[in-house]
Amino acid sequence: MKDEYKMTIGLEIHAELKTKSKMFCGCINLPEEKSPNIYICPICMGHPGTLPVINKEAVKKVLLVGTALGSEIADFTEFDRKNYFYPDIPKGYQISQYKNPLVKGGSLVGVEITRVHLEEDTARSSHETPDMSLVDYNRAGVPLMELVTEPVIHSSEKAVEFAKEFQLLLQYLGVSDANMEKGEMRVEVNLSVSKTEDFGTKVEVKNINSFRAVGKAIDFEFDRQTTLLEKGEEVVQETRGWDENKEITFSQRLKESAHDYRYFEDPDLPKLIISEIPEFSKEELKKLLVELPEEKRKRLTNDFSLKPEDVEIYVGDREIGKFFESVAEGLSTYGAGIIKTASNYITSDILGLSKALGKYFTLEKITKENFIKLILMINKGNLSSRGAKDILKIMFETGGDPEIIANEKGLIQKNNTEEIKLMAEKILKENPMVVEEYKKGKESSLQFFIGQGMKETKGSINPEILKKIILELLQK
Ligand code: ADP
Ligand code: MG
Ligand code: ZN
């Protein structure tokens, strides 16, 4: 039975760091550049006789990530050579870190982290042209951070949660844009299944380029591995690729072990004693920390008692979060209820209008001041919710002051009770039969009266007040 197996997952996540120059040379760090091979030099092309120089900014960014993860920052650290041949690694080795990574330990969303180290990205190869392969070295030597987790994840949901939270963390810290579609962040999944306390044989899955694919690849591997074991066959320790179209993993190569790479310390680079470098001190790094996603989640929840879905929207997209917070500040003297109303109009209406334009979030012509004014009008009961939505749409498309728009379109609801009372009396007088029915117990007649009132006034009165007055008149 497949559900007798426990699945164990460890993640390896690579992220390209957003630094001005490459990891070991002065070339511009712009891997998305379309013209091939323009940001290259003898160092990142691996020419003999050239010497690499460590990019301080890249080291600092990894240390900052370690600080945010509550990790141990190395005192002694060094770079190693990972030897293998492939056209995308012109030196015949990748400079990476093996024995002494910059960062060890720490945790995120309850997942323990093994290490975070720094290495260089490889060139980009393409095999799409018939009869030849092309290599673009713009990406060769771009600073690449690698995070490795402990094998402590047991579901695809948790794995995806971790990867998403790590992406947010990198974006908040400004160390990487971590866009998975662009390959700025790459997730590799190590997965094994076992019926006992012991680990099963692990398989590594590469080339996963979306969070959705992370989940799918995990589910596929769990199924594949348990099927093999149920048939009495064995899981082979190997590296598999993810086929995005077929939604399957496929065998790429047998897994090489660390000793295959003949790791050794790179003699071209100096060892680093982090404690001797003033700008890498704990105090200096702490100064660079910003509010982290989890802290923001807690603060928004505590301060505004928002729905968790709304909080997630503001944490996940900092631009919307910023807009919400500026609106909340503008409304701070009006109490918590109105801020929740404002939040609803942002997360349902403005996001809906944005989506219709094919965007995730855009204010178009809405200004913060006009938005706040609209929310205040809604709060006073001057607008029906339909009316408010119509005005917001006009503000979005053509801009303008909600009060002026509401007057122009006749959308202001009247709260003047005297006027509403006259209207209510008129409706009851014109419909004696319905009044009779109501008095005999037909409660739905009330809705009829309100409907009549809204129709006659073209929705310009407040239905709540109308309802209250009709009820009072019917009591008589
Ligand atoms: P390798 O040297 O083969 O790359 P590591 O020990 O460095 O292996 O681990 C790589 C990743 O695999 C880590 O994220 C680790 O948590 C994970 N891992 C290790 N053993 C297992 C296992 N039995 N099942 C699932 N993941 C594992
Ligand atoms: Mg590995
Ligand atoms: Zn270069």
Coordinates of C-alpha atoms and ligand atoms in Angstrom, one line a residue:
M1 CA 0.0 0.0 0.0
K2 CA 1.4 3.4 -1.1
D3 CA 0.1 5.3 1.9
E4 CA 2.3 3.2 4.2
Y5 CA 5.3 5.0 2.8
K6 CA 6.7 8.2 4.4
M7 CA 8.2 10.6 2.0
T8 CA 11.3 12.6 2.8
I9 CA 12.4 15.7 1.0
G10 CA 15.4 18.0 1.1
L11 CA 15.7 21.0 -1.1
E12 CA 18.6 22.6 -2.9
I13 CA 17.8 26.2 -4.1
H14 CA 20.1 28.3 -6.3
A15 CA 19.6 32.0 -6.7
E16 CA 21.4 34.5 -8.8
L17 CA 22.6 37.4 -6.8
K18 CA 21.8 40.9 -7.9
T19 CA 25.2 42.5 -7.8
K20 CA 26.7 45.0 -10.2
S21 CA 29.5 42.8 -11.4
K22 CA 30.1 39.1 -11.7
M23 CA 31.5 36.9 -8.9
F24 CA 35.2 36.9 -9.8
C25 CA 35.7 39.6 -12.5
G26 CA 34.5 43.1 -13.3
C27 CA 32.0 42.0 -16.1
I28 CA 28.5 43.4 -15.8
N29 CA 26.1 41.0 -14.1
L30 CA 23.2 40.8 -16.5
P31 CA 22.4 37.2 -17.4
E32 CA 19.2 38.1 -19.1
E33 CA 21.0 40.2 -21.8
K34 CA 19.7 39.0 -25.2
S35 CA 22.9 39.6 -27.2
P36 CA 25.1 36.6 -26.5
N37 CA 28.7 36.8 -25.2
I38 CA 29.0 40.6 -24.7
Y39 CA 29.6 40.7 -20.9
I40 CA 32.6 38.4 -20.9
C41 CA 36.4 38.7 -20.2
P42 CA 39.4 36.4 -20.0
I43 CA 38.6 35.7 -16.3
C44 CA 35.0 34.4 -16.7
M45 CA 36.1 32.7 -20.0
G46 CA 38.6 30.7 -18.0
H47 CA 41.7 31.8 -19.9
P48 CA 45.0 30.5 -18.5
G49 CA 47.0 32.9 -16.5
T50 CA 44.0 35.0 -15.3
L51 CA 43.2 35.5 -11.6
P52 CA 39.8 35.7 -10.0
V53 CA 39.0 38.4 -7.4
I54 CA 36.2 37.8 -4.8
N55 CA 33.2 40.1 -5.2
K56 CA 32.6 41.6 -1.7
E57 CA 29.1 42.6 -2.4
A58 CA 28.1 39.0 -3.2
V59 CA 29.7 37.7 0.0
K60 CA 27.8 40.3 2.0
K61 CA 24.5 39.4 0.4
V62 CA 24.9 35.7 1.4
L63 CA 25.9 36.8 4.9
L64 CA 22.8 39.0 5.0
V65 CA 20.6 36.0 4.0
G66 CA 22.3 34.0 6.8
T67 CA 21.6 36.7 9.3
A68 CA 17.9 36.8 8.3
L69 CA 17.7 33.0 8.6
G70 CA 19.2 33.0 12.1
S71 CA 22.1 31.0 10.9
E72 CA 25.6 30.7 12.1
I73 CA 28.0 32.9 10.1
A74 CA 31.3 31.3 9.4
D75 CA 34.4 32.8 10.9
F76 CA 36.7 31.0 8.5
T77 CA 35.5 30.4 5.0
E78 CA 37.1 29.5 1.6
F79 CA 36.4 28.7 -2.0
D80 CA 36.9 25.3 -3.5
R81 CA 37.2 24.0 -7.1
K82 CA 34.5 21.5 -8.2
N83 CA 36.1 19.8 -11.1
Y84 CA 34.2 18.6 -14.1
F85 CA 34.1 19.2 -17.8
Y86 CA 31.3 20.7 -19.8
P87 CA 31.2 23.5 -22.4
D88 CA 29.2 25.8 -20.0
I89 CA 32.1 25.8 -17.5
P90 CA 35.1 26.9 -19.5
K91 CA 37.8 26.6 -16.8
G92 CA 37.0 22.8 -16.3
Y93 CA 35.9 23.6 -12.8
Q94 CA 33.3 25.6 -11.0
I95 CA 34.4 27.8 -8.1
S96 CA 32.1 26.8 -5.2
Q97 CA 32.3 26.2 -1.5
Y98 CA 32.6 22.7 0.0
K99 CA 34.1 22.2 3.4
N100 CA 33.7 25.8 4.8
P101 CA 30.5 27.5 3.5
L102 CA 29.7 31.1 4.5
V103 CA 26.6 30.1 6.3
K104 CA 25.5 27.1 8.3
G105 CA 22.2 26.2 10.1
G106 CA 19.2 28.4 10.6
S107 CA 15.6 27.8 9.7
L108 CA 12.7 29.1 7.7
V109 CA 9.0 28.2 8.1
G110 CA 10.1 25.5 10.5
V111 CA 12.4 23.8 8.0
E112 CA 16.0 23.4 9.2
I113 CA 18.7 24.7 6.9
T114 CA 22.0 22.9 6.4
R115 CA 24.0 25.6 4.7
V116 CA 24.1 28.5 2.3
H117 CA 27.2 28.9 0.2
L118 CA 28.4 31.0 -2.7
E119 CA 29.5 29.8 -6.1
E120 CA 29.5 31.0 -9.8
D121 CA 26.8 30.3 -12.3
T122 CA 27.6 28.4 -15.5
A123 CA 27.1 29.6 -19.1
R124 CA 23.8 29.1 -20.8
S125 CA 23.8 26.3 -23.4
S126 CA 21.1 25.9 -26.0
H127 CA 20.6 22.9 -28.2
E128 CA 17.7 24.2 -30.2
T129 CA 19.6 24.9 -33.5
P130 CA 19.9 21.8 -35.7
D131 CA 23.3 20.2 -35.9
M132 CA 24.9 22.5 -33.4
S133 CA 24.9 23.6 -29.8
L134 CA 25.3 27.3 -28.8
V135 CA 26.8 28.6 -25.6
D136 CA 26.2 32.1 -24.2
Y137 CA 28.8 33.1 -21.5
N138 CA 27.0 36.2 -20.3
R139 CA 25.8 34.1 -17.4
A140 CA 29.2 32.5 -16.8
G141 CA 30.5 33.7 -13.5
V142 CA 27.4 35.4 -12.2
P143 CA 27.3 35.1 -8.4
L144 CA 25.1 32.2 -7.4
M145 CA 24.0 31.4 -3.9
E146 CA 23.0 27.9 -3.0
L147 CA 20.9 27.0 0.0
V148 CA 20.5 23.3 1.1
T149 CA 17.9 22.2 3.6
E150 CA 18.0 19.2 5.9
P151 CA 15.9 16.2 4.8
V152 CA 13.0 17.3 7.1
I153 CA 10.2 18.0 4.7
H154 CA 7.4 15.4 4.3
S155 CA 4.9 16.9 1.9
S156 CA 4.7 18.8 -1.4
E157 CA 2.8 21.6 0.3
K158 CA 5.5 22.2 2.8
A159 CA 8.2 22.1 0.1
V160 CA 6.4 24.7 -1.9
E161 CA 5.7 26.8 1.2
F162 CA 9.4 26.8 2.0
A163 CA 10.5 27.7 -1.6
K164 CA 7.9 30.5 -1.8
E165 CA 8.9 31.9 1.6
F166 CA 12.6 31.8 0.6
Q167 CA 11.9 33.6 -2.6
L168 CA 10.0 36.4 -0.7
L169 CA 12.9 36.6 1.8
L170 CA 15.4 37.1 -1.1
Q171 CA 13.2 39.7 -2.6
Y172 CA 12.7 41.6 0.7
L173 CA 16.4 41.6 1.4
G174 CA 17.0 42.8 -2.2
V175 CA 19.6 40.2 -2.8
S176 CA 17.9 38.5 -5.8
D177 CA 14.8 39.0 -7.9
A178 CA 14.5 35.2 -7.7
N179 CA 12.2 35.0 -10.6
M180 CA 11.8 31.3 -11.3
E181 CA 10.6 31.6 -14.9
K182 CA 13.8 33.6 -15.7
G183 CA 15.9 31.0 -14.0
E184 CA 17.0 33.5 -11.3
M185 CA 15.9 31.0 -8.8
R186 CA 16.1 27.2 -9.4
V187 CA 14.7 24.5 -7.1
E188 CA 16.0 21.0 -7.0
V189 CA 14.1 18.4 -5.1
N190 CA 15.7 15.4 -3.3
L191 CA 13.2 12.8 -2.5
S192 CA 13.1 9.4 -1.0
V193 CA 10.3 7.1 0.4
S194 CA 10.5 4.5 3.1
K195 CA 8.2 2.4 5.2
T196 CA 10.7 2.3 8.1
E197 CA 12.5 4.9 10.2
D198 CA 15.5 4.6 7.9
F199 CA 15.8 6.8 4.8
G200 CA 15.2 5.3 1.4
T201 CA 17.4 5.9 -1.6
K202 CA 17.1 9.5 -2.7
V203 CA 16.5 10.8 -6.2
E204 CA 17.4 14.3 -7.2
V205 CA 15.0 16.2 -9.6
K206 CA 16.3 19.2 -11.6
N207 CA 15.0 21.7 -14.2
I208 CA 12.0 22.6 -12.2
N209 CA 11.0 26.2 -13.2
S210 CA 7.8 27.0 -11.2
F211 CA 6.3 26.4 -7.8
R212 CA 3.5 24.5 -9.4
A213 CA 6.1 22.2 -11.0
V214 CA 7.8 21.7 -7.6
G215 CA 4.5 20.3 -6.3
K216 CA 3.8 18.2 -9.4
A217 CA 7.4 16.7 -9.5
I218 CA 7.1 15.7 -5.8
D219 CA 3.8 14.0 -6.3
F220 CA 5.0 12.3 -9.4
E221 CA 8.2 11.0 -7.7
F222 CA 6.3 9.8 -4.7
D223 CA 4.1 7.8 -6.9
R224 CA 6.9 6.4 -9.1
Q225 CA 9.1 5.4 -6.2
T226 CA 6.3 3.7 -4.2
T227 CA 5.2 1.9 -7.3
L228 CA 8.7 0.5 -7.9
L229 CA 9.0 -0.6 -4.2
E230 CA 5.5 -2.2 -4.2
K231 CA 6.6 -4.2 -7.3
G232 CA 9.7 -5.4 -5.3
E233 CA 12.0 -3.3 -7.4
E234 CA 14.6 -0.8 -6.3
V235 CA 14.9 2.9 -6.5
V236 CA 18.1 3.9 -8.3
Q237 CA 20.0 6.8 -6.9
E238 CA 20.1 9.2 -9.8
T239 CA 19.5 12.7 -11.1
R240 CA 16.2 13.1 -13.0
G241 CA 14.9 15.9 -15.0
W242 CA 11.4 17.4 -15.0
D243 CA 9.5 17.3 -18.3
E244 CA 7.2 20.3 -18.1
N245 CA 5.0 19.2 -21.0
K246 CA 4.5 15.6 -20.0
E247 CA 4.6 16.4 -16.3
I248 CA 6.9 13.5 -15.6
T249 CA 10.4 13.1 -14.3
F250 CA 13.0 11.2 -16.5
S251 CA 16.4 9.7 -15.8
Q252 CA 19.2 12.1 -16.8
R253 CA 22.3 10.5 -15.3
L254 CA 23.5 8.4 -12.4
K255 CA 24.2 10.6 -9.4
E256 CA 27.8 11.5 -9.0
S257 CA 29.3 11.6 -5.5
A258 CA 31.3 14.4 -4.0
H259 CA 34.5 12.5 -4.5
D260 CA 33.9 12.4 -8.3
Y261 CA 34.4 16.2 -8.3
R262 CA 37.8 16.0 -6.7
Y263 CA 37.0 19.1 -4.6
F264 CA 40.0 21.0 -3.4
E265 CA 40.7 24.5 -2.1
D266 CA 41.1 27.1 -4.9
P267 CA 44.7 28.3 -4.6
D268 CA 44.0 31.4 -6.6
L269 CA 41.7 32.9 -3.9
P270 CA 42.5 34.1 -0.4
K271 CA 40.9 32.5 2.6
L272 CA 38.6 34.8 4.4
I273 CA 38.4 35.4 8.2
I274 CA 35.0 37.0 8.3
S275 CA 35.5 38.4 11.8
E276 CA 38.5 40.4 10.6
I277 CA 36.4 42.2 7.9
P278 CA 34.6 45.2 9.6
E279 CA 31.8 45.5 7.1
F280 CA 30.8 41.8 7.7
S281 CA 30.4 42.2 11.5
K282 CA 27.1 41.2 13.0
E283 CA 26.3 44.8 13.8
E284 CA 26.9 45.9 10.3
L285 CA 24.8 43.1 8.9
K286 CA 21.9 43.7 11.3
K287 CA 21.8 47.3 10.0
L288 CA 21.0 46.0 6.6
L289 CA 18.1 43.8 7.7
V290 CA 14.6 44.9 6.7
E291 CA 11.2 43.8 8.0
L292 CA 11.0 40.1 6.9
P293 CA 7.8 38.6 5.3
E294 CA 6.9 36.7 8.5
E295 CA 7.3 39.8 10.6
K296 CA 5.1 41.8 8.2
R297 CA 2.5 39.0 8.3
K298 CA 2.3 39.2 12.1
R299 CA 2.2 43.0 12.2
L300 CA -0.6 43.3 9.6
T301 CA -2.6 40.6 11.3
N302 CA -2.2 42.2 14.8
D303 CA -2.6 45.9 13.7
F304 CA -5.6 45.6 11.4
S305 CA -7.2 42.1 12.1
L306 CA -7.3 41.5 8.3
K307 CA -8.4 38.3 6.7
P308 CA -5.4 35.9 6.2
E309 CA -5.9 36.0 2.5
D310 CA -5.6 39.8 2.4
V311 CA -2.5 39.7 4.6
E312 CA -1.0 37.1 2.2
I313 CA -1.7 39.5 -0.7
Y314 CA 0.1 42.4 1.0
V315 CA 3.1 40.2 2.1
G316 CA 3.4 38.6 -1.3
D317 CA 3.3 41.8 -3.3
R318 CA 5.1 44.7 -1.7
E319 CA 3.6 47.3 -4.0
I320 CA 0.0 46.4 -3.0
G321 CA 1.2 46.2 0.6
K322 CA 2.6 49.7 0.4
F323 CA -0.6 51.1 -1.0
F324 CA -2.7 49.4 1.6
E325 CA -0.5 50.6 4.4
S326 CA -0.6 54.2 3.2
V327 CA -4.4 54.0 3.0
A328 CA -4.6 52.5 6.5
E329 CA -2.5 55.4 7.8
G330 CA -4.8 57.9 6.2
L331 CA -7.8 56.2 7.8
S332 CA -6.1 55.5 11.1
T333 CA -8.3 58.0 13.1
Y334 CA -11.5 56.3 11.9
G335 CA -11.1 52.9 13.6
A336 CA -10.4 49.4 12.5
G337 CA -13.7 48.6 10.7
I338 CA -13.1 51.2 8.0
I339 CA -9.6 49.9 7.3
K340 CA -11.0 46.4 6.7
T341 CA -13.6 47.9 4.3
A342 CA -10.7 49.7 2.5
S343 CA -8.8 46.4 2.4
N344 CA -11.8 44.6 0.8
Y345 CA -12.0 47.2 -1.9
I346 CA -8.3 46.8 -2.6
T347 CA -8.1 43.0 -2.7
S348 CA -11.4 42.4 -4.5
D349 CA -12.1 45.5 -6.6
I350 CA -8.8 47.0 -7.5
L351 CA -7.2 43.6 -8.1
G352 CA -10.2 42.6 -10.2
L353 CA -9.9 45.8 -12.3
S354 CA -6.2 45.2 -12.7
K355 CA -6.8 41.6 -13.8
A356 CA -9.1 42.8 -16.5
L357 CA -6.1 44.8 -17.9
G358 CA -4.0 41.7 -17.7
K359 CA -2.0 43.0 -14.8
Y360 CA -1.7 41.7 -11.2
F361 CA -1.9 45.1 -9.5
T362 CA -2.2 48.6 -10.9
L363 CA -3.9 51.7 -9.6
E364 CA -4.1 53.3 -13.0
K365 CA -5.8 56.7 -12.4
I366 CA -6.7 56.1 -8.7
T367 CA -4.9 58.3 -6.3
K368 CA -4.5 57.5 -2.6
E369 CA -6.4 60.6 -1.6
N370 CA -9.4 59.9 -3.8
F371 CA -9.4 56.3 -2.7
I372 CA -9.5 57.3 0.9
K373 CA -12.3 59.7 0.2
L374 CA -14.4 57.0 -1.5
I375 CA -13.9 54.7 1.5
L376 CA -15.1 57.5 3.8
M377 CA -18.2 58.0 1.7
I378 CA -19.0 54.3 1.8
N379 CA -18.5 54.3 5.5
K380 CA -21.0 57.1 6.0
G381 CA -23.6 55.2 4.1
N382 CA -23.6 57.7 1.2
L383 CA -23.1 55.0 -1.4
S384 CA -24.6 51.7 -2.2
S385 CA -22.0 49.0 -2.7
R386 CA -23.0 48.8 -6.4
G387 CA -22.6 52.6 -6.6
A388 CA -19.2 52.4 -4.9
K389 CA -18.0 49.8 -7.3
D390 CA -19.1 51.9 -10.3
I391 CA -17.4 55.0 -9.0
L392 CA -14.2 53.0 -8.3
K393 CA -14.2 51.8 -11.9
I394 CA -14.5 55.3 -13.2
M395 CA -11.7 56.5 -10.9
F396 CA -9.6 53.6 -12.2
E397 CA -10.3 54.3 -15.8
T398 CA -10.4 58.1 -16.0
G399 CA -9.5 59.3 -12.6
G400 CA -11.3 61.9 -10.5
D401 CA -12.8 62.8 -7.2
P402 CA -15.4 60.3 -6.0
E403 CA -17.7 63.0 -4.6
I404 CA -17.9 64.7 -8.0
I405 CA -18.4 61.5 -9.8
A406 CA -21.1 60.4 -7.4
N407 CA -23.0 63.7 -7.9
E408 CA -22.6 63.6 -11.6
K409 CA -24.0 60.1 -11.8
G410 CA -26.6 60.6 -9.2
L411 CA -25.2 57.9 -7.0
I412 CA -25.3 59.7 -3.7
Q413 CA -27.6 57.9 -1.3
K414 CA -29.8 60.2 0.8
N415 CA -29.7 59.6 4.5
N416 CA -32.2 62.3 5.1
T417 CA -34.8 60.4 7.2
E418 CA -37.7 62.9 6.7
E419 CA -37.5 62.5 2.9
I420 CA -37.1 58.7 3.2
K421 CA -40.1 58.6 5.5
L422 CA -42.3 60.3 3.0
M423 CA -41.2 57.9 0.3
A424 CA -42.0 54.9 2.7
E425 CA -45.5 56.2 3.5
K426 CA -46.2 56.6 -0.2
I427 CA -45.2 53.1 -1.0
L428 CA -47.3 51.6 1.8
K429 CA -50.3 53.7 0.8
E430 CA -50.0 52.6 -2.8
N431 CA -49.8 48.9 -1.9
P432 CA -52.5 48.1 0.7
M433 CA -52.8 44.4 -0.4
V434 CA -49.1 43.8 0.2
V435 CA -49.4 45.5 3.6
E436 CA -52.3 43.1 4.4
E437 CA -50.2 40.1 3.4
Y438 CA -47.2 41.3 5.5
K439 CA -49.5 41.7 8.5
K440 CA -50.7 38.1 8.0
G441 CA -47.1 36.9 8.2
K442 CA -45.6 37.1 4.7
E443 CA -42.2 38.5 5.6
S444 CA -40.9 38.6 2.1
S445 CA -43.2 41.6 1.5
L446 CA -40.7 43.7 3.3
Q447 CA -38.2 43.1 0.5
F448 CA -40.9 44.2 -2.0
F449 CA -41.3 47.5 -0.3
I450 CA -37.6 48.2 -0.1
G451 CA -37.3 47.2 -3.8
Q452 CA -40.0 49.7 -4.7
G453 CA -38.3 52.4 -2.8
M454 CA -34.9 51.8 -4.4
K455 CA -36.6 51.7 -7.8
E456 CA -38.5 55.0 -7.4
T457 CA -35.4 56.8 -6.2
K458 CA -33.0 55.0 -8.6
G459 CA -31.0 53.7 -5.7
S460 CA -30.3 57.1 -4.3
I461 CA -31.5 56.4 -0.8
N462 CA -29.9 54.3 1.9
P463 CA -31.7 50.9 1.9
E464 CA -30.8 50.3 5.5
I465 CA -32.5 53.4 6.6
L466 CA -35.5 52.8 4.3
K467 CA -35.9 49.3 5.9
K468 CA -35.8 50.6 9.4
I469 CA -38.5 53.2 8.6
I470 CA -40.8 50.8 6.8
L471 CA -40.6 48.4 9.7
E472 CA -41.5 51.2 12.1
L473 CA -44.5 52.2 10.0
L474 CA -45.7 48.6 9.7
Q475 CA -45.6 48.2 13.5
K476 CA -48.2 51.0 13.8
Ligands
ADP1 P1 24.6 14.9 -2.2 O1 26.0 14.9 -1.7 O2 24.2 13.7 -2.9 O3 24.2 16.2 -3.0 P2 23.6 15.8 0.3 O4 23.8 15.0 1.5 O5 24.5 17.0 0.1 O6 23.7 14.9 -0.9 O7 22.1 16.2 0.3 C1 21.6 16.9 -0.8 C2 20.1 17.2 -0.4 O8 19.5 16.0 -0.3 C3 19.9 17.9 0.9 O9 18.8 18.8 0.7 C4 19.4 16.8 1.8 O10 18.5 17.3 2.8 C5 18.7 15.9 0.9 N1 18.7 14.5 1.3 C6 19.7 13.8 1.8 N2 19.3 12.5 2.1 C7 18.0 12.4 1.7 C8 17.0 11.4 1.7 N3 17.3 10.2 2.1 N4 15.8 11.7 1.2 C9 15.5 12.9 0.8 N5 16.4 13.9 0.8 C10 17.6 13.7 1.2
MG2 MG 23.8 18.1 -4.3
ZN3 ZN 34.3 38.5 -16.8

